[in-house]
XYZ file of C-alpha atoms in Angstrom:
587
model
C 90.482 113.439 126.257
C 88.546 110.817 128.471
C 89.585 107.187 129.075
C 87.273 104.692 127.567
C 84.148 103.669 129.323
C 83.812 100.486 130.685
C 79.999 100.160 131.696
C 77.890 98.635 128.630
C 75.559 100.286 126.825
C 74.474 102.002 123.838
C 75.838 104.951 124.656
C 79.077 103.612 125.529
C 79.222 101.561 122.294
C 78.590 104.922 120.396
C 81.489 106.526 122.162
C 83.650 103.884 121.879
C 82.849 103.732 117.881
C 84.052 107.396 117.749
C 87.213 106.567 119.674
C 88.080 104.336 116.806
C 87.753 106.733 114.088
C 91.814 107.904 113.041
C 92.467 111.363 114.331
C 94.095 114.091 112.724
C 94.575 115.622 116.288
C 97.252 113.631 118.032
C 98.632 114.229 121.509
C 100.606 117.011 119.733
C 97.044 118.393 118.856
C 97.115 120.300 115.842
C 100.810 119.491 114.960
C 101.606 123.630 114.992
C 103.793 125.231 117.466
C 104.637 128.483 118.708
C 108.254 129.390 118.999
C 109.143 128.120 122.841
C 105.969 126.050 122.961
C 106.626 122.565 124.427
C 107.088 119.903 122.459
C 106.870 116.039 124.074
C 109.165 113.374 123.501
C 107.211 110.072 124.304
C 109.147 106.853 125.100
C 107.148 104.152 123.588
C 108.859 100.593 123.867
C 111.671 98.445 123.850
C 112.505 94.891 122.637
C 114.898 92.645 120.784
C 115.537 93.653 117.124
C 114.396 90.076 115.313
C 111.151 89.946 117.533
C 109.681 93.203 116.280
C 106.357 91.828 118.356
C 108.145 91.161 121.391
C 108.116 94.780 123.323
C 108.136 96.075 126.498
C 107.725 99.464 128.060
C 110.865 101.619 127.757
C 111.258 102.240 131.252
C 110.873 98.270 132.082
C 114.543 98.528 131.685
C 116.450 100.579 134.245
C 116.517 103.875 132.387
C 115.991 106.845 133.991
C 113.703 109.794 133.915
C 114.341 113.321 133.381
C 113.354 116.183 135.983
C 110.638 117.298 134.267
C 107.201 116.878 135.601
C 105.205 113.648 133.629
C 102.519 114.487 131.871
C 99.472 112.123 131.932
C 98.384 110.312 128.753
C 95.710 108.252 127.281
C 95.581 105.920 124.257
C 93.948 108.338 121.275
C 92.424 105.335 119.247
C 91.454 101.808 120.397
C 93.987 100.457 117.976
C 97.045 101.863 119.509
C 95.789 100.028 123.085
C 95.813 96.789 120.748
C 99.106 97.377 119.215
C 101.112 97.744 122.616
C 101.707 101.452 122.248
C 102.845 102.832 125.809
C 103.366 105.866 125.808
C 105.257 107.252 128.741
C 106.610 111.003 129.227
C 110.566 111.015 128.843
C 111.001 114.015 130.925
C 113.183 116.029 128.973
C 112.580 119.558 128.287
C 112.407 120.390 124.813
C 110.855 123.549 123.418
C 110.080 124.592 119.730
C 113.267 126.237 117.854
C 115.169 126.323 121.421
C 118.162 124.529 120.908
C 119.329 122.675 124.173
C 123.114 122.343 124.528
C 124.403 118.764 126.014
C 123.029 118.304 129.193
C 122.851 115.699 131.901
C 119.026 115.169 132.449
C 119.298 111.971 135.029
C 121.992 109.408 136.603
C 121.647 105.876 136.570
C 122.863 104.038 140.078
C 124.109 101.077 138.302
C 123.835 98.221 140.351
C 124.286 94.530 139.815
C 120.657 93.755 138.783
C 120.434 96.832 136.746
C 123.341 95.855 134.941
C 122.564 92.289 134.183
C 119.128 93.863 132.841
C 121.193 96.195 130.400
C 123.544 92.886 129.499
C 120.358 90.721 128.608
C 119.050 93.339 126.809
C 122.815 94.210 124.277
C 122.943 90.381 123.862
C 119.508 90.296 122.311
C 119.937 93.265 120.369
C 117.588 95.577 121.838
C 116.369 99.098 120.705
C 114.080 101.198 121.454
C 111.277 103.439 119.958
C 110.345 107.265 120.844
C 107.739 109.913 119.415
C 108.277 113.310 118.724
C 104.912 114.961 117.355
C 104.023 111.343 116.115
C 107.245 111.034 114.352
C 108.749 107.882 115.096
C 112.648 107.515 116.321
C 114.443 104.322 117.347
C 117.711 104.147 119.159
C 120.046 101.105 120.103
C 120.622 100.679 123.815
C 123.972 99.568 123.604
C 126.773 97.165 122.131
C 129.092 94.496 122.818
C 132.829 94.156 122.177
C 134.289 91.868 119.623
C 134.912 89.337 122.524
C 131.822 89.521 123.830
C 133.016 90.309 127.345
C 132.493 93.920 127.932
C 129.465 95.735 127.448
C 128.434 99.083 126.581
C 125.421 101.751 127.166
C 124.725 104.359 124.510
C 124.389 107.129 126.879
C 123.956 110.436 124.823
C 121.095 111.190 122.835
C 121.567 113.713 119.863
C 118.261 114.982 118.669
C 118.017 117.071 115.575
C 114.930 118.064 114.675
C 113.690 120.021 111.639
C 110.966 122.347 110.946
C 109.132 124.052 108.487
C 107.474 127.339 109.613
C 105.355 126.085 112.663
C 105.463 122.457 112.087
C 107.977 119.737 112.782
C 108.735 117.824 109.437
C 112.291 115.887 110.407
C 113.571 114.289 113.813
C 117.117 112.315 113.617
C 118.848 110.514 116.455
C 122.423 109.936 116.961
C 123.511 107.772 120.090
C 126.818 109.017 121.237
C 128.517 108.831 124.908
C 129.656 104.712 124.872
C 130.175 103.965 128.436
C 131.118 100.578 129.834
C 128.857 98.568 132.221
C 130.632 97.956 135.668
C 128.377 97.246 138.829
C 128.086 99.801 141.537
C 129.009 102.677 139.313
C 126.651 106.103 138.297
C 125.907 106.561 134.644
C 124.910 110.055 133.719
C 122.071 110.427 131.020
C 122.475 113.484 128.896
C 120.739 114.648 125.670
C 120.950 117.872 123.617
C 118.682 119.253 120.825
C 119.249 121.028 117.639
C 116.844 122.713 115.628
C 117.205 123.497 112.052
C 114.972 124.810 109.126
C 113.863 122.016 106.534
C 112.375 122.161 103.186
C 110.483 119.162 103.593
C 106.583 119.696 103.682
C 104.320 118.609 106.513
C 102.608 116.463 103.901
C 105.977 114.733 102.913
C 107.600 114.177 105.967
C 106.661 110.533 106.456
C 108.568 109.872 102.728
C 111.821 109.275 104.826
C 110.478 105.926 106.488
C 109.193 104.622 103.201
C 111.162 102.092 101.213
C 110.490 102.648 97.835
C 113.460 100.568 96.611
C 112.160 97.742 98.374
C 108.230 98.216 97.728
C 108.661 99.075 93.831
C 111.171 96.838 93.167
C 111.304 94.906 89.316
C 109.971 91.633 91.197
C 107.032 93.526 92.422
C 106.005 94.970 89.461
C 106.979 91.703 87.583
C 104.622 89.917 89.919
C 101.430 92.074 89.419
C 102.300 91.654 85.473
C 102.792 88.217 85.652
C 99.585 87.586 87.709
C 97.637 90.135 85.363
C 98.666 88.120 82.205
C 97.604 84.831 84.296
C 93.871 86.388 84.499
C 93.807 87.197 81.012
C 94.946 83.615 80.217
C 92.407 82.080 82.758
C 89.430 84.294 81.770
C 90.406 83.515 78.118
C 90.676 79.801 78.141
C 87.477 79.201 80.842
C 85.102 81.385 78.402
C 86.440 79.317 75.365
C 85.877 76.164 76.764
C 82.898 76.815 78.450
C 81.431 78.567 75.629
C 82.178 75.914 73.257
C 81.358 73.081 75.571
C 78.028 74.702 76.732
C 77.114 75.352 73.337
C 77.587 71.615 72.408
C 75.704 70.592 75.450
C 73.126 73.107 74.546
C 73.248 71.531 70.946
C 73.084 68.027 72.382
C 70.064 68.700 74.926
C 68.102 70.529 72.202
C 68.361 67.311 70.160
C 67.061 65.393 72.699
C 64.029 67.276 73.497
C 63.299 66.304 69.858
C 63.662 62.642 70.075
C 60.555 60.520 71.185
C 60.611 58.995 74.524
C 62.061 55.473 73.148
C 65.021 57.001 71.877
C 65.526 59.342 74.485
C 65.374 56.156 76.805
C 67.969 54.286 74.450
C 70.012 57.556 74.267
C 73.284 58.182 76.206
C 72.066 60.206 79.034
C 74.702 61.936 81.095
C 76.025 65.621 81.767
C 75.234 68.538 83.894
C 71.608 68.632 83.116
C 70.646 65.564 84.270
C 71.025 66.693 87.917
C 68.689 69.664 87.825
C 66.562 68.268 90.292
C 69.204 68.059 93.145
C 71.107 71.280 91.926
C 69.586 73.711 93.985
C 69.074 71.314 96.838
C 70.052 72.713 99.926
C 73.655 72.431 101.057
C 74.256 70.060 103.981
C 75.022 72.162 107.321
C 73.137 75.288 105.641
C 73.420 77.121 109.112
C 77.159 77.092 109.110
C 77.352 77.469 105.374
C 75.335 80.650 105.023
C 77.181 81.837 108.322
C 80.461 81.449 106.391
C 79.377 83.131 103.184
C 77.912 86.234 104.977
C 81.446 86.421 107.449
C 83.089 86.220 103.689
C 81.389 88.988 101.775
C 81.860 91.240 104.874
C 85.546 90.563 105.020
C 85.514 91.507 101.378
C 83.819 94.537 101.796
C 85.725 95.419 104.946
C 89.203 94.669 102.540
C 87.917 96.746 99.794
C 87.065 99.798 102.047
C 89.994 99.738 104.181
C 92.122 99.687 101.019
C 90.237 102.563 99.259
C 90.692 104.560 102.382
C 94.514 103.948 103.069
C 94.868 105.081 99.443
C 93.293 108.541 100.078
C 94.202 109.184 103.909
C 97.809 107.738 104.224
C 96.782 105.707 107.486
C 100.675 104.776 108.274
C 101.152 108.408 109.387
C 99.115 107.855 112.303
C 99.822 105.285 114.867
C 97.059 102.645 115.157
C 94.993 104.166 112.704
C 95.023 101.070 110.388
C 93.794 98.689 113.097
C 91.050 101.601 114.061
C 89.963 102.136 110.800
C 89.441 98.181 110.272
C 87.846 97.522 113.493
C 85.510 100.624 112.445
C 84.801 99.704 109.060
C 83.991 96.152 110.043
C 81.739 97.079 112.732
C 79.833 99.235 110.278
C 79.399 96.842 107.602
C 77.723 94.161 110.005
C 74.648 94.455 108.115
C 76.708 93.039 104.982
C 77.104 90.018 106.588
C 73.917 89.864 107.900
C 72.105 90.253 104.607
C 73.921 87.685 102.559
C 74.122 85.167 105.476
C 70.192 85.642 106.167
C 68.941 85.354 102.713
C 71.230 82.279 102.078
C 69.884 80.546 105.287
C 66.276 81.640 104.293
C 66.482 80.693 100.304
C 68.092 77.100 101.772
C 64.568 76.797 103.853
C 66.608 77.473 107.290
C 64.141 78.169 110.296
C 66.546 78.771 112.778
C 67.565 82.347 111.785
C 68.153 83.701 114.966
C 70.813 80.862 115.818
C 72.093 81.555 112.284
C 72.480 85.560 112.829
C 74.293 85.090 116.178
C 76.816 82.597 114.712
C 77.471 84.965 111.398
C 77.569 88.061 113.880
C 80.226 86.297 116.362
C 82.025 83.803 113.827
C 85.289 86.329 112.815
C 85.264 88.366 116.174
C 85.367 85.008 118.200
C 87.914 83.810 116.069
C 90.273 87.219 116.552
C 88.922 87.508 119.880
C 89.895 83.915 121.279
C 93.420 83.854 119.334
C 94.079 87.594 120.859
C 93.431 86.582 124.571
C 94.998 83.127 124.095
C 98.317 85.278 123.204
C 97.568 87.744 125.591
C 97.852 85.413 128.506
C 101.467 84.704 126.887
C 102.061 88.227 126.818
C 101.003 89.124 130.331
C 103.598 86.383 131.437
C 106.245 88.150 129.386
C 105.072 91.383 130.925
C 105.231 92.760 127.231
C 103.491 95.778 126.104
C 101.301 94.095 123.598
C 99.186 92.528 126.922
C 95.875 94.119 126.383
C 94.467 95.962 128.917
C 91.086 94.761 130.550
C 89.459 98.070 129.361
C 90.231 97.325 126.143
C 88.728 94.089 126.162
C 85.673 95.385 127.645
C 85.529 97.953 124.901
C 86.015 95.092 122.068
C 83.073 93.147 123.871
C 80.596 96.308 123.894
C 81.483 97.017 120.396
C 80.627 93.288 119.538
C 77.404 93.325 121.506
C 76.066 96.534 120.685
C 77.235 97.573 117.368
C 78.056 94.353 115.401
C 74.869 92.403 116.214
C 72.223 94.813 116.173
C 73.360 95.725 112.840
C 73.841 92.278 111.835
C 70.232 91.588 113.139
C 69.359 94.476 110.624
C 70.859 92.937 107.959
C 69.472 89.776 108.682
C 66.116 91.086 108.464
C 66.320 92.919 105.452
C 68.061 89.626 103.775
C 65.152 87.532 104.335
C 62.224 89.986 103.526
C 64.179 90.994 100.238
C 65.888 88.252 98.815
C 65.013 85.353 100.960
C 62.552 83.605 98.475
C 63.887 80.652 96.832
C 63.300 81.610 93.313
C 65.351 78.741 91.310
C 64.843 78.279 87.989
C 64.673 74.250 88.367
C 62.728 72.621 90.544
C 64.124 70.603 93.527
C 63.139 66.442 93.337
C 61.636 65.242 96.599
C 64.217 62.347 96.688
C 67.979 63.128 96.027
C 69.728 61.562 92.984
C 72.340 58.917 93.687
C 75.557 60.115 92.479
C 77.292 57.869 90.263
C 81.130 56.668 90.343
C 83.493 58.733 89.055
C 87.067 59.102 88.498
C 89.295 59.832 91.285
C 90.522 63.377 90.340
C 86.655 64.394 90.452
C 86.467 63.752 93.425
C 85.500 66.690 95.665
C 88.317 66.324 98.134
C 90.593 66.362 95.182
C 89.162 69.676 93.771
C 89.203 71.129 96.947
C 92.753 70.480 97.300
C 93.501 71.928 93.810
C 91.378 74.680 93.884
C 93.466 76.940 95.864
C 96.961 76.702 94.055
C 96.252 79.392 91.257
C 94.645 81.784 93.529
C 97.436 81.332 95.769
C 100.127 81.822 92.985
C 98.685 84.951 91.862
C 99.368 86.762 95.387
C 102.100 84.770 96.841
C 104.475 87.657 95.897
C 102.464 90.327 97.441
C 101.904 87.879 100.555
C 105.746 88.274 100.741
C 105.799 92.020 100.775
C 102.867 92.088 103.245
C 104.395 90.019 105.677
C 107.651 92.017 105.309
C 105.630 95.058 106.542
C 103.975 93.638 109.441
C 106.610 91.200 110.768
C 109.783 93.250 109.581
C 110.664 96.965 109.650
C 108.757 98.298 106.813
C 105.907 100.411 106.271
C 103.521 99.250 103.961
C 102.188 102.163 102.017
C 101.669 100.808 98.119
C 97.855 100.257 98.718
C 97.273 100.583 94.705
C 99.122 97.435 94.314
C 96.861 95.858 97.202
C 93.802 96.966 95.363
C 95.093 95.564 91.919
C 95.880 91.948 93.909
C 92.783 91.791 95.285
C 90.975 92.530 91.925
C 92.966 89.874 90.477
C 92.921 87.201 93.409
C 88.936 87.771 92.929
C 88.760 87.239 89.190
C 91.132 84.100 89.608
C 88.990 82.924 92.273
C 85.831 82.925 90.690
C 87.253 81.450 87.340
C 88.865 78.491 88.873
C 85.218 77.585 91.185
C 83.390 77.756 87.956
C 85.799 75.548 86.012
C 85.553 72.755 89.180
C 82.176 73.461 89.599
C 81.357 72.542 85.712
C 83.378 69.561 85.869
C 82.156 68.358 89.181
C 78.370 68.704 87.691
C 79.064 67.278 84.441
C 80.338 64.190 86.417
C 76.445 64.169 87.784
C 77.785 65.453 91.341
C 75.354 68.237 92.624
C 77.406 69.046 95.831
C 78.705 71.878 94.328
C 78.101 74.789 97.248
C 80.374 73.148 99.652
C 82.808 72.326 96.784
C 83.094 75.744 95.611
C 83.550 77.429 98.842
C 86.104 74.616 100.232
C 88.017 74.993 96.638
C 88.325 78.871 97.032
C 88.981 78.830 100.785
C 91.727 76.340 100.111
C 94.033 79.499 99.231
C 94.334 79.732 102.798
C 96.221 76.549 103.426
C 98.783 77.761 100.841
C 99.140 81.100 102.473
C 99.480 79.479 105.940
C 102.193 77.039 104.600
C 104.066 79.961 103.128
C 104.184 81.690 106.512
C 106.295 78.710 108.108
C 108.262 78.931 105.010
C 108.821 82.762 105.311
C 109.118 82.372 109.627
C 112.219 79.824 109.123
C 113.912 81.298 105.999
C 113.140 85.364 106.040
C 113.028 86.064 109.482
C 115.099 85.565 112.699
C 112.436 85.374 115.321
C 112.882 83.219 118.475
C 111.001 82.356 121.707
C 107.937 81.191 122.973
C 106.183 84.749 122.679
C 107.327 85.636 119.379
C 106.449 82.104 117.901
C 103.109 82.077 119.374
C 102.264 85.585 118.351
C 103.260 84.919 114.651
C 101.665 81.581 114.339
C 98.536 82.392 116.136
C 97.799 85.979 114.196
C 98.897 84.075 110.949
C 96.295 81.348 111.179
C 93.518 84.127 112.077
C 95.235 86.139 109.392
C 94.817 82.910 106.813
C 91.359 81.887 107.799
C 89.924 85.127 107.038
C 91.344 85.204 103.819
C 89.990 81.807 103.029
C 86.640 82.709 104.364
C 86.836 85.841 102.000
C 87.991 83.595 99.014
C 85.387 81.033 99.536
C 82.474 83.363 99.798
C 83.875 84.974 96.511
C 84.238 81.539 94.793
C 80.868 80.744 95.743
C 78.794 83.971 94.724
C 80.598 83.651 91.701
C 79.936 79.724 91.193
C 76.278 80.337 91.915
C 75.569 82.959 89.277
C 77.228 80.801 87.088
C 74.748 77.875 88.144
C 71.770 79.553 87.643
C 72.661 81.033 85.082
C 73.567 77.910 82.602
C 70.204 76.384 84.343
C 68.006 78.937 83.205
C 68.724 78.822 79.755
C 67.911 75.140 79.660
C 64.656 73.748 78.817
C 63.492 71.288 81.773
C 60.300 69.270 81.099
């Protein structure tokens, strides 16, 4: 496969998008072999066990390479490059169904500098990752004695490879040959390969890496059931309160319409109907608001599609395929961003629609890329494999300018033309109505802070499983749970924002647009606060690189989640506000 092209252009962007698609075909082609055919052992990365994201090239430690000639390799997907996959050929001669007796493949001339490198790795619990036919293998670099004075290197890789027909279905590594690290000595590295027939089906070969006892634990099922019961209770409560309250409001307003002007003037005028002339007034800062709503709708579409694809395709079986799929789907759903953001901006009377389109198109990419490039400087300083190559940066920029921006433009034009007319059920007054004083707990700032508690409560158990799969050594595969949690989150968010908005309007405060968005988006604050708890009490991470990586990307994740929740809350609340004011007779 050719390397990623760096020259900008439409053709280059199209080629880059094709590279994003997860491939069934990997470096081992169709995962089928003939007898005696070459099987490649790829060395990937090495790094401290407790800092999963702090990884380095395998040969950054003074390991030696086998005698077999190297094979050139290019990343199959952009996701691999972004995730720091650094495959290098091991040099070991392995052939399909051909056993290899214990044999020395290279020799390390251990001087003081190399010994110090190995000692540092052993002290920090370094382990390495390899791949055979896309199956990951992990091994420990070495170990120290009980006193921590002598250090030992594992020198013998014992590989047992299971096959079913002409496919590899299982790989196991046993590290043996413990040798004490003594300066100015020679250490021989050896390996052996044992092939054995297996009954494991090719489709099920990744099952051994999954952890059903962790992800399908009773607490996981209980949290889903608990969240589901919360949804039923909350929806029922909202329906009961609003139906009874709104019915009483409609009856009172109908009675007021039958009064003469004198009686109406002497009557008690209050409630949400009194702000009918201001409730559809454009929000403050409509350009930013429209861009946030468009971006939130796009994030929701991406989340929904990626989860469905992951449920169908088992994306965890291919390196980088989840990230590649997410980038491809994000680029492809750019018209969603343009449609909802552009139409909302047009309905609010915005005239700088080109500026709004640019902000909406680059809001999320700028946030993600800015964080990634900042962390990239730290990764370069550490010489970590997580450092993003320059060619990959060019590829991402090409996707933003030649794919995301044009598709966003198409969506913006469609949104402005199809649903950009301000067809509000109530006429907007020329002069804004004064907002009366109200109790402190009805202020928008208080509503915003409290609005995210219930949505966070419905997902925080799932957050633990998602965090563990990303920051620890678990493969997340229960996407059915994730889909159910996403649905629960949407329902809870909409219900909470509707209740908050109703009380706000009843207090004759018509600033509901930003309040509904921010009260739902405040879920992100609680998620980010939970990430601090997870870091200090659930992990053993340490060091500048891992800390910046963790809190940087958790900030991106929390912000994206907040924008999505805010957009969902606003869209549901907007439908509710339009509905109640449509059913009220206004003079």
